[in-house]
Amino acid sequence: QQQVKQSPQSLIVQKGGISIINCAYENTAFDYFPWYQQFPGKGPALLIAIRPDVSEKKEGRFTISFNKSAKQFSLHIMDSQPGDSATYFCAASFQSGTYKYIFGTGTRLKVLA
Amino acid sequence: DTAVSQTPKYLVTQMGNDKSIKCEQNLGHDTMYWYKQDSKKFLKIMFSYNNKELIINETVPNRFSPKSPDKAHLNLHINSLELGDSAVYFCASSQDWGGARALHFGNGTRLTVT
């Protein structure tokens, strides 16, 4: 019940296209949903995050869409660029004593020039 | 002015050895974590410390022992290393108040056990 399911495992997009990565969860105790971006040899870095009282959040070319009833959320990367090529992780967090984070399995995105 | 720093970046050692990884954060965060990332990129929590107190211990073998001398440092000591311990280990920190909850990761320590 604490799993976060992420798809697809890998994604290839043409430059200028839209990249879409989906995540689903089961535990309704989750109350914070961040997305992390990881480049080779680096640690994951927070990209954008949303709380369940909001259905969408946009920061530049990155948008999170959140569907509370379906327990799903997704990351949309508009006008994808080769520099966006990285591994993306969704995560869900809830408080149990301290905050716990459950990560999705990651999506390897490649944007072709 | 690195926020979360880990040393060493690479660690190559033989089975049976004991090794340590050090982590320091200068963000003033109260909570620090160790995560393990395997070859398939899965990120799995190992430990969490809040103000030097162990909060989360996720079914990690006893060979792994975290130590937090103060809230800015969280070290990981591994005894009797095994081949299956080969992975990238990430230290992270977060601030658990004021609505700011984001995890800040270090750049990882790639451990290779031969």
GROMACS .gro file of N, CA and C in nm, chain A residues 32 36 44 46 98-99 101, chain B residues 2-5 23-33 48-53 68-74 91-106:
model
  153
   32TYR      N    1   0.209   1.485  -0.005
   32TYR     CA    2   0.309   1.569  -0.072
   32TYR      C    3   0.368   1.485  -0.183
   36TYR      N    4   1.159   1.437  -0.885
   36TYR     CA    5   1.302   1.460  -0.880
   36TYR      C    6   1.363   1.429  -1.016
   44PRO      N    7   1.962   1.294  -0.696
   44PRO     CA    8   1.833   1.348  -0.741
   44PRO      C    9   1.814   1.490  -0.688
   46LEU      N   10   1.525   1.812  -0.653
   46LEU     CA   11   1.383   1.845  -0.659
   46LEU      C   12   1.355   1.930  -0.782
   98THR      N   13   0.835   1.125   1.158
   98THR     CA   14   0.896   1.221   1.066
   98THR      C   15   0.836   1.196   0.927
   99TYR      N   16   0.886   1.267   0.827
   99TYR     CA   17   0.830   1.249   0.694
   99TYR      C   18   0.892   1.128   0.627
  101TYR      N   19   0.929   0.918   0.262
  101TYR     CA   20   0.921   0.935   0.118
  101TYR      C   21   0.925   0.798   0.052
  115THR      N   22   2.853   2.368  -0.108
  115THR     CA   23   2.772   2.249  -0.134
  115THR      C   24   2.677   2.225  -0.018
  116ALA      N   25   2.550   2.197  -0.046
  116ALA     CA   26   2.451   2.184   0.058
  116ALA      C   27   2.465   2.051   0.133
  117VAL      N   28   2.470   1.941   0.058
  117VAL     CA   29   2.487   1.808   0.116
  117VAL      C   30   2.609   1.746   0.050
  118SER      N   31   2.709   1.719   0.128
  118SER     CA   32   2.833   1.666   0.071
  118SER      C   33   2.865   1.530   0.131
  136CYS      N   34   2.885   1.207   0.563
  136CYS     CA   35   2.791   1.302   0.505
  136CYS      C   36   2.777   1.422   0.596
  137GLU      N   37   2.774   1.538   0.532
  137GLU     CA   38   2.757   1.663   0.605
  137GLU      C   39   2.660   1.752   0.530
  138GLN      N   40   2.571   1.820   0.602
  138GLN     CA   41   2.482   1.916   0.537
  138GLN      C   42   2.494   2.052   0.607
  139ASN      N   43   2.495   2.156   0.525
  139ASN     CA   44   2.506   2.292   0.580
  139ASN      C   45   2.378   2.372   0.560
  140LEU      N   46   2.266   2.300   0.550
  140LEU     CA   47   2.137   2.364   0.528
  140LEU      C   48   2.063   2.393   0.657
  141GLY      N   49   2.116   2.347   0.768
  141GLY     CA   50   2.047   2.367   0.895
  141GLY      C   51   1.927   2.276   0.913
  142HIS      N   52   1.920   2.169   0.832
  142HIS     CA   53   1.806   2.078   0.840
  142HIS      C   54   1.814   1.990   0.964
  143ASP      N   55   1.695   1.947   1.008
  143ASP     CA   56   1.688   1.863   1.128
  143ASP      C   57   1.698   1.715   1.099
  144THR      N   58   1.661   1.675   0.977
  144THR     CA   59   1.651   1.533   0.945
  144THR      C   60   1.748   1.497   0.834
  145MET      N   61   1.816   1.385   0.854
  145MET     CA   62   1.909   1.334   0.752
  145MET      C   63   1.877   1.187   0.723
  146TYR      N   64   1.912   1.145   0.602
  146TYR     CA   65   1.875   1.012   0.554
  146TYR      C   66   1.993   0.947   0.482
  161SER      N   67   1.685   0.708   0.871
  161SER     CA   68   1.653   0.848   0.888
  161SER      C   69   1.685   0.888   1.030
  162TYR      N   70   1.751   1.002   1.043
  162TYR     CA   71   1.782   1.056   1.174
  162TYR      C   72   1.721   1.195   1.187
  163ASN      N   73   1.661   1.221   1.303
  163ASN     CA   74   1.608   1.354   1.331
  163ASN      C   75   1.676   1.405   1.456
  164ASN      N   76   1.749   1.515   1.443
  164ASN     CA   77   1.822   1.570   1.558
  164ASN      C   78   1.901   1.463   1.633
  165LYS      N   79   1.977   1.387   1.560
  165LYS     CA   80   2.067   1.282   1.611
  165LYS      C   81   1.994   1.157   1.660
  166GLU      N   82   1.864   1.153   1.647
  166GLU     CA   83   1.789   1.036   1.695
  166GLU      C   84   1.744   0.951   1.577
  181SER      N   85   2.523   0.955   1.399
  181SER     CA   86   2.501   1.097   1.382
  181SER      C   87   2.561   1.171   1.500
  182PRO      N   88   2.684   1.224   1.485
  182PRO     CA   89   2.747   1.295   1.597
  182PRO      C   90   2.679   1.428   1.629
  183ASP      N   91   2.619   1.490   1.529
  183ASP     CA   92   2.541   1.611   1.548
  183ASP      C   93   2.443   1.620   1.431
  184LYS      N   94   2.352   1.715   1.436
  184LYS     CA   95   2.244   1.712   1.336
  184LYS      C   96   2.291   1.750   1.197
  185ALA      N   97   2.414   1.795   1.183
  185ALA     CA   98   2.467   1.830   1.050
  185ALA      C   99   2.544   1.715   0.987
  186HIS      N  100   2.565   1.609   1.061
  186HIS     CA  101   2.645   1.496   1.011
  186HIS      C  102   2.573   1.363   1.030
  187LEU      N  103   2.582   1.280   0.929
  187LEU     CA  104   2.529   1.144   0.938
  187LEU      C  105   2.623   1.054   0.860
  204CYS      N  106   2.322   1.035   0.063
  204CYS     CA  107   2.281   1.102   0.185
  204CYS      C  108   2.184   1.213   0.145
  205ALA      N  109   2.088   1.241   0.229
  205ALA     CA  110   1.993   1.348   0.201
  205ALA      C  111   1.953   1.416   0.331
  206SER      N  112   1.898   1.534   0.318
  206SER     CA  113   1.848   1.602   0.437
  206SER      C  114   1.718   1.672   0.403
  207SER      N  115   1.641   1.703   0.506
  207SER     CA  116   1.516   1.776   0.486
  207SER      C  117   1.485   1.854   0.613
  208GLN      N  118   1.403   1.955   0.592
  208GLN     CA  119   1.358   2.035   0.706
  208GLN      C  120   1.212   2.002   0.730
  209ASP      N  121   1.179   1.950   0.844
  209ASP     CA  122   1.045   1.899   0.867
  209ASP      C  123   0.954   1.997   0.939
  210TRP      N  124   0.969   2.124   0.908
  210TRP     CA  125   0.875   2.221   0.964
  210TRP      C  126   0.867   2.339   0.869
  211GLY      N  127   0.764   2.419   0.891
  211GLY     CA  128   0.748   2.539   0.808
  211GLY      C  129   0.700   2.510   0.668
  212GLY      N  130   0.651   2.386   0.645
  212GLY     CA  131   0.599   2.354   0.512
  212GLY      C  132   0.705   2.314   0.412
  213ALA      N  133   0.830   2.333   0.446
  213ALA     CA  134   0.938   2.296   0.353
  213ALA      C  135   0.974   2.151   0.379
  214ARG      N  136   0.954   2.066   0.279
  214ARG     CA  137   0.972   1.925   0.306
  214ARG      C  138   1.065   1.858   0.205
  215ALA      N  139   1.116   1.932   0.112
  215ALA     CA  140   1.192   1.872   0.003
  215ALA      C  141   1.318   1.803   0.055
  216LEU      N  142   1.346   1.688  -0.002
  216LEU     CA  143   1.470   1.618   0.023
  216LEU      C  144   1.581   1.680  -0.060
  217HIS      N  145   1.695   1.704   0.004
  217HIS     CA  146   1.813   1.754  -0.066
  217HIS      C  147   1.917   1.643  -0.061
  218PHE      N  148   1.957   1.597  -0.178
  218PHE     CA  149   2.048   1.485  -0.188
  218PHE      C  150   2.192   1.531  -0.210
  219GLY      N  151   2.285   1.451  -0.159
  219GLY     CA  152   2.424   1.465  -0.199
  219GLY      C  153   2.444   1.400  -0.335
   0.00000   0.00000   0.00000
